[in-house]
Short mmCIF file of C-alpha atoms and ligand atoms in Angstrom, two decimals:
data_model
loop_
_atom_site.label_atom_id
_atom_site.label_comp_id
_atom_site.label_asym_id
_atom_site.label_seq_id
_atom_site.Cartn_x
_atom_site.Cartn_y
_atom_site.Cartn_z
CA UNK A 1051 66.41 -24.98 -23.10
CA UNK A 1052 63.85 -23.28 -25.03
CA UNK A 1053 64.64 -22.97 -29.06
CA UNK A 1054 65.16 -20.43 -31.14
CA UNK A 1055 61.96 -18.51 -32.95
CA UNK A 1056 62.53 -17.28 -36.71
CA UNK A 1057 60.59 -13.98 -37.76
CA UNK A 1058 61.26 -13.03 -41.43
CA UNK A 1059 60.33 -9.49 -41.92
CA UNK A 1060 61.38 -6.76 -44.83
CA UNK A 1061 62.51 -3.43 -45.01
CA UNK A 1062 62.20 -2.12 -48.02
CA UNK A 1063 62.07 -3.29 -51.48
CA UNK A 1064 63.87 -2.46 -54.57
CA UNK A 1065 62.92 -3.02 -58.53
CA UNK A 1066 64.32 -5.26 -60.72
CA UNK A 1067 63.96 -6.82 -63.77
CA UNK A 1068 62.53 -10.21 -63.51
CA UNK A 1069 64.60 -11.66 -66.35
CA UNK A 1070 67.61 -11.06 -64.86
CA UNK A 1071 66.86 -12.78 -61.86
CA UNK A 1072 65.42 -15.80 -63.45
CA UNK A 1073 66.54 -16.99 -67.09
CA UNK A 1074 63.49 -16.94 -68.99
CA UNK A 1075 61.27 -14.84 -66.75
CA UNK A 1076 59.49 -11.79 -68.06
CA UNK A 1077 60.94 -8.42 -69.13
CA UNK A 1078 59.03 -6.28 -66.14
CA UNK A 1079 59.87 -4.48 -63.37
CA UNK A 1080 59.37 -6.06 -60.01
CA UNK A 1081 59.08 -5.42 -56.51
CA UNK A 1082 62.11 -7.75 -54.89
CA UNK A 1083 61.77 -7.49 -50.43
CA UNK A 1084 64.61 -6.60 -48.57
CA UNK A 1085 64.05 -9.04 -46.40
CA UNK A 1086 65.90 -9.77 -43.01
CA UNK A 1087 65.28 -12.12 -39.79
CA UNK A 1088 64.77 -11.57 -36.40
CA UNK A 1089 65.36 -14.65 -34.35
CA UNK A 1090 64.02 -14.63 -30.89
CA UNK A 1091 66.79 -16.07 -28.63
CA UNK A 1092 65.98 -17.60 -25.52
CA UNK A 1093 69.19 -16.08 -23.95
CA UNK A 1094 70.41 -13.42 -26.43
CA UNK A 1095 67.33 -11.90 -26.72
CA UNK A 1096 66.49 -10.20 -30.25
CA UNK A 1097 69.11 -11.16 -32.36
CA UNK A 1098 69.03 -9.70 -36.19
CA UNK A 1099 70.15 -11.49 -39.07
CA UNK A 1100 71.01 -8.48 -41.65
CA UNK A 1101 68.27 -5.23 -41.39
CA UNK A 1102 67.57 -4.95 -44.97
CA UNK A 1103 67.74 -1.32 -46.01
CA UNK A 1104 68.11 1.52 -43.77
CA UNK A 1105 68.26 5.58 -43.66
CA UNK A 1106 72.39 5.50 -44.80
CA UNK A 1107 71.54 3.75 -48.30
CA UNK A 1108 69.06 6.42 -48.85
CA UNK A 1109 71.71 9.41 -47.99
CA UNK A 1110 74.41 7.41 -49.68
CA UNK A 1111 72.03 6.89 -52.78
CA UNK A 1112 71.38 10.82 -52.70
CA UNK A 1113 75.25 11.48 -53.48
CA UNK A 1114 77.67 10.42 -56.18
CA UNK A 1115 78.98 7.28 -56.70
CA UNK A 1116 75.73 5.51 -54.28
CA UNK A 1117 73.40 7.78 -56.43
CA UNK A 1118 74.48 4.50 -59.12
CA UNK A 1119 73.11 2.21 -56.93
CA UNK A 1120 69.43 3.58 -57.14
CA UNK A 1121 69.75 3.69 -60.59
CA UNK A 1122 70.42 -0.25 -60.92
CA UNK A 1123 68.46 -1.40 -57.94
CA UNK A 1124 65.58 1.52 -57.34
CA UNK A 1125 64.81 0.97 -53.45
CA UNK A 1126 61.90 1.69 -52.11
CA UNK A 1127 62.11 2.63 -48.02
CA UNK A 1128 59.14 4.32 -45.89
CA UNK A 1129 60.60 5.66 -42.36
CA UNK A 1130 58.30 2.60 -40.63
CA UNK A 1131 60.32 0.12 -42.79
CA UNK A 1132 63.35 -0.20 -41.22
CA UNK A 1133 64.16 -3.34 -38.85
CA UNK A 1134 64.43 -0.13 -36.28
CA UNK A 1135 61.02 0.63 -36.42
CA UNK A 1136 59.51 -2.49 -36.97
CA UNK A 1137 61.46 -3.99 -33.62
CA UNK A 1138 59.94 -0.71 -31.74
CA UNK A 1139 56.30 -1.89 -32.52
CA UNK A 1140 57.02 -5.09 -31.03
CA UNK A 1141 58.21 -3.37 -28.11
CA UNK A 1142 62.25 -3.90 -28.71
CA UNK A 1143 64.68 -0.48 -28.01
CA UNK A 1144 67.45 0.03 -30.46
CA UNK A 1145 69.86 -0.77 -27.09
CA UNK A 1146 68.18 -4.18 -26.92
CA UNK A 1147 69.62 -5.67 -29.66
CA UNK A 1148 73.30 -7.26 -28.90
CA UNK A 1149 73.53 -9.28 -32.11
CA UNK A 1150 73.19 -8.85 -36.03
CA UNK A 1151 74.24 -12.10 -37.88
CA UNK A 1152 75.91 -10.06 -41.35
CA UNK A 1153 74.67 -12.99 -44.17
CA UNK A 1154 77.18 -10.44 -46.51
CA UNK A 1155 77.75 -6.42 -47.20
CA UNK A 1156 75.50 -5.58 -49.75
CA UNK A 1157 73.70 -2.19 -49.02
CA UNK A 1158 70.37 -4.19 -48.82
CA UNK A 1159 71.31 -6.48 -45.95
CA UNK A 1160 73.53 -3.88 -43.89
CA UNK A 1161 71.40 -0.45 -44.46
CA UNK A 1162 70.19 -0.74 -41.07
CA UNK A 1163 73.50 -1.67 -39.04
CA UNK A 1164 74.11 1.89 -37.73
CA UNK A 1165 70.42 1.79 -36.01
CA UNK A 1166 71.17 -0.50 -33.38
CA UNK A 1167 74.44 0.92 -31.64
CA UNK A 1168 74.73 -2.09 -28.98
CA UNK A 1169 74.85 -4.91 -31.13
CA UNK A 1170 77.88 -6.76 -32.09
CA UNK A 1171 78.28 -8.05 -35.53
CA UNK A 1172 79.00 -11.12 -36.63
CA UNK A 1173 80.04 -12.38 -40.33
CA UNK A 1174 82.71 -13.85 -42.37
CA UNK A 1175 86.38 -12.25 -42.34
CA UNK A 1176 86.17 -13.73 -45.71
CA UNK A 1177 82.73 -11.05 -46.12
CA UNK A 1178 85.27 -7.70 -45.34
CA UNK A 1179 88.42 -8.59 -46.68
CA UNK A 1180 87.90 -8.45 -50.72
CA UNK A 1181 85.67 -4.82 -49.59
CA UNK A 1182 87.26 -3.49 -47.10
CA UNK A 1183 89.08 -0.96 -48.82
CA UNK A 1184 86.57 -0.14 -51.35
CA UNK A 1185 85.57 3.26 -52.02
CA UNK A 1186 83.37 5.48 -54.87
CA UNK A 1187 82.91 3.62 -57.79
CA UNK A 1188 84.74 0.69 -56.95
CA UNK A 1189 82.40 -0.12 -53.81
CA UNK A 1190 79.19 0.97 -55.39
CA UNK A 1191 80.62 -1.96 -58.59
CA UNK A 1192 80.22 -4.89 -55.79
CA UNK A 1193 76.75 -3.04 -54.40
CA UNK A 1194 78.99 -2.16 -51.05
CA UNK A 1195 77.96 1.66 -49.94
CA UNK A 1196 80.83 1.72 -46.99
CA UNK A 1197 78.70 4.81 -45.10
CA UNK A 1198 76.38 1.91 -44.29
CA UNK A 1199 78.59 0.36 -42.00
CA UNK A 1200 78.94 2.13 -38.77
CA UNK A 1201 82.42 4.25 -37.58
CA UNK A 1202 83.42 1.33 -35.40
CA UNK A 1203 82.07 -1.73 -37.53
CA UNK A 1204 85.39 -3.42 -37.45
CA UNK A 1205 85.78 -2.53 -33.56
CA UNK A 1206 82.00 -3.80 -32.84
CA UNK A 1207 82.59 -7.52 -35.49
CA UNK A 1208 83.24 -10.87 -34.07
CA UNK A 1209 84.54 -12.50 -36.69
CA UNK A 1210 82.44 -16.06 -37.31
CA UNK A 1211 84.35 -19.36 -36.39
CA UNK A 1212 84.17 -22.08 -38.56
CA UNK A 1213 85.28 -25.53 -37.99
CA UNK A 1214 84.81 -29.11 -40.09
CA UNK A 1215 81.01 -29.71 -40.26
CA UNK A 1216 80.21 -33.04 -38.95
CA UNK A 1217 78.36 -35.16 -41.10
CA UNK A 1218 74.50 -34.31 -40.64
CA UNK A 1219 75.34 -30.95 -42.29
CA UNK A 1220 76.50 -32.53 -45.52
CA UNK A 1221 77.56 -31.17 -47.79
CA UNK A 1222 78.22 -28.38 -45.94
CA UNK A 1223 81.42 -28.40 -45.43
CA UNK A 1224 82.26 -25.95 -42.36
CA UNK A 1225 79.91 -24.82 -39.90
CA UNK A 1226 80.21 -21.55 -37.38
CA UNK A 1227 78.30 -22.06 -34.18
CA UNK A 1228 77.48 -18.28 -33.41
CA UNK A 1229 77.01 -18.42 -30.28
CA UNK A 1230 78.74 -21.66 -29.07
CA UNK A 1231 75.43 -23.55 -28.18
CA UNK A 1232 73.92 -25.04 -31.20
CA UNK A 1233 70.98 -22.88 -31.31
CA UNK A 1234 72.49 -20.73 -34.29
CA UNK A 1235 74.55 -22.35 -36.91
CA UNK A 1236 76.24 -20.48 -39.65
CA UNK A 1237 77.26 -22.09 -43.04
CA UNK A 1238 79.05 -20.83 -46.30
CA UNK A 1239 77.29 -20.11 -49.48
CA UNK A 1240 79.82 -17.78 -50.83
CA UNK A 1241 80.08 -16.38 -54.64
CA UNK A 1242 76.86 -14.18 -54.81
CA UNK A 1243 78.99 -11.70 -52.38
CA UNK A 1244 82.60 -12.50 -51.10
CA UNK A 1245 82.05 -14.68 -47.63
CA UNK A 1246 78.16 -14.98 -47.62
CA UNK A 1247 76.81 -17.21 -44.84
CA UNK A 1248 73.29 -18.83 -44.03
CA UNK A 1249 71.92 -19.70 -41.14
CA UNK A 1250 70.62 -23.10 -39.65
CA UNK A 1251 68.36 -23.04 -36.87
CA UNK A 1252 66.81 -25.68 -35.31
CA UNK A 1253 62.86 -24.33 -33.93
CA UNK A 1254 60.48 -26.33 -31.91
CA UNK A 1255 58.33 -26.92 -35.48
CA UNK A 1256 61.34 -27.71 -37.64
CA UNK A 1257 64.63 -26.43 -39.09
CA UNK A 1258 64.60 -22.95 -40.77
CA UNK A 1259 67.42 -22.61 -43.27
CA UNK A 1260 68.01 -18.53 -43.91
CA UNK A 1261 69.82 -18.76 -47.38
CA UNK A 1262 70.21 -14.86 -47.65
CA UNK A 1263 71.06 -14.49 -51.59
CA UNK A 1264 71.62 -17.82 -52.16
CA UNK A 1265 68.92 -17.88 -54.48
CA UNK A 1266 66.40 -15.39 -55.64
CA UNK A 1267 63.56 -17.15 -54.81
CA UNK A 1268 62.43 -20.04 -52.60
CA UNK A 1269 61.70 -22.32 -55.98
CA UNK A 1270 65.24 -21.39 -57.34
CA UNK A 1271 66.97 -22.32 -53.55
CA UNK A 1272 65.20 -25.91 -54.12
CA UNK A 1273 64.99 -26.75 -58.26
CA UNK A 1274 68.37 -25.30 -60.05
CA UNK A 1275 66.97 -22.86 -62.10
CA UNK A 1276 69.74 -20.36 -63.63
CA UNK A 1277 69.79 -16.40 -63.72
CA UNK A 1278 70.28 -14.45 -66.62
CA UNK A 1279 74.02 -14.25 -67.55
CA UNK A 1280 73.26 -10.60 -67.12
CA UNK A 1281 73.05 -11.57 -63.22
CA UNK A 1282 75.57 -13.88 -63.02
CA UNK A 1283 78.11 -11.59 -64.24
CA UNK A 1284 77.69 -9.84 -61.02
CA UNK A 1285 78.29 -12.24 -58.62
CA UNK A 1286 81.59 -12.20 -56.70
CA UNK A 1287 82.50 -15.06 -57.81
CA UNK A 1288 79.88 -17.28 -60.48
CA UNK A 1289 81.69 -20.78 -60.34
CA UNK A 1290 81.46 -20.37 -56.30
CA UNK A 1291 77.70 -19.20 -56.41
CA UNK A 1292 77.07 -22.20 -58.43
CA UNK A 1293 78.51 -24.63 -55.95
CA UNK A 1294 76.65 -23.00 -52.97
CA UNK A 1295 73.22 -23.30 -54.97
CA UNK A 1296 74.22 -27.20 -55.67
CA UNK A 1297 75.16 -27.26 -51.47
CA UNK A 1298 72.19 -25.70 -50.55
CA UNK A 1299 70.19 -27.93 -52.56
CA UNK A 1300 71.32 -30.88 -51.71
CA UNK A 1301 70.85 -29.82 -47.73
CA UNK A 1302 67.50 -28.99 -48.51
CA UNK A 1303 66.68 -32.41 -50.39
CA UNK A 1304 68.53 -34.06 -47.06
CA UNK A 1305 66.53 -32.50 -45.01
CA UNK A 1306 62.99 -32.57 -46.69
CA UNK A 1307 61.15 -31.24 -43.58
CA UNK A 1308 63.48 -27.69 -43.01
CA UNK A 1309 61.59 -24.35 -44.56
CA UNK A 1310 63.55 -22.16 -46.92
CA UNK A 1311 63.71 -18.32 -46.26
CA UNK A 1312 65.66 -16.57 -48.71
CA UNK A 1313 66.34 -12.34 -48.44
CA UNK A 1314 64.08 -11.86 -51.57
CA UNK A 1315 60.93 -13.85 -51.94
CA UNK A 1316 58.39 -14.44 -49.44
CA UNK A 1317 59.76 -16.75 -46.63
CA UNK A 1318 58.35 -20.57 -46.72
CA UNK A 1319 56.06 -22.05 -43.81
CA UNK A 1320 56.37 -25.18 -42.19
CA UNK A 1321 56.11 -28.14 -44.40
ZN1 ZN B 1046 70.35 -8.98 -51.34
#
């Protein structure tokens, strides 16, 4: 069977301060991707992982409590951005999409979930649960806008299906095959957001590990290099984001040959 191909585009940006995202960086503003992946299946056919921002985050940012969330994150979003209209130039419809991989909720990975109404959506129960019931001020605190997610997002998710991970995906340990024939392999990397997955996917050149927010920044997803305390007193859950760094590391320095994509910094070519 033919392999999976990895295409990691962005839809949007948003500014942050480069400090917080890296201790010891500079004290300016900076242009962070939204970035997503579309992986060309050889029998799903376009299958998304997240969308990166989408036309809901920008209404939800235009009302209290998401107006917030443009204060801490400004995001940046031309019409052509989206994943919706990028996928038209290449000739994909909306319809044609069956599958988004959900690497976690944060408005920049799921603002583009209501574009694509034929897709099925698959994440983490442990992603929903802790959010779930989240509204106002309370979702906009964990960066969750819940009028991202479409009416019948719970109706439309298949919930991901983990299992022991054998012992070439050390030290992951639990592994989701999406779609139940190796060519998509979800692993954990929770603590950034509650639930957050990767992706491992084996291409004709190589292995492309997606590690969403794992890190910041493809140098950070390979060398440890800490965020400001600022940063890590978002995270879900810091001690849990630390041990998915030190996973994801150590898979990376196992597998010396794989490329690193990561949501915000540009994705890595074959090595
Ligand atoms: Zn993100």
């Amino acid at each position: 069977m033919n392999s999976v191909r990895v295409l990691s585009l962005q839809a949007g940006d948003c500014l942050n301060l480069a400090a917080i995202t890296e201790r010891g960086a500079a004290w300016r503003v900076q242009a962070y991707p939204a970035g997503f992946s579309l992986l060309l299946h050889p029998t799903r056919g376009p299958v998304l992982f997240d969308t990166g921002y989408g036309a809901p985050v920008l209404g939800a940012m235009r009302r209290w409590p998401g107006v917030l969330y443009g204060l801490v994150t400004p995001v940046r979003l031309r019409p052509q951005d989206t994943a919706r209209a990028q996928l038209a130039v290449m000739g994909f419809a909306p319809q044609d999409v069956r599958h988004i991989i959900v690497s976690h909720l944060h408005a920049d990975h799921v603002g583009g979930l209501r574009d694509f109404p034929q897709a099925t959506f698959h994440l983490s129960r442990a992603a929903y649960g802790p959010l779930q019931g989240l509204r106002g001020l309370r979702a906009v605190r964990r960066a969750f806008l819940p009028e991202a997610l479409p009416d019948d997002f719970e109706a439309r998710t298949e919930w991901l299906n983990f299992a022991p991970a054998p012992p070439e995906l050390a030290p992951f340990p639990e592994v989701a095959d999406v779609f139940g024939d190796g060519t998509v392999q979800a692993v954990p990397l929770p603590g950034h957001a509650p639930g957050m997955v990767g992706l491992l996917v084996p291409e004709a050149e190589g292995l492309t590990v997606l590690a969403a927010d794992a890190a910041w920044s493809v140098r950070a997803g390979r060398e440890a290099r800490p965020v400001h305390p600022v940063a890590r007193a978002a995270f879900f859950d810091p001690a849990q984001e630390e041990a998915s760094g030190a996973r994801l590391r150590a898979f990376l320095q196992a597998n010396p040959r794989a490329r690193l994509h990561v949501s915000h910094d540009t994705p890595e070519g074959w090595r």
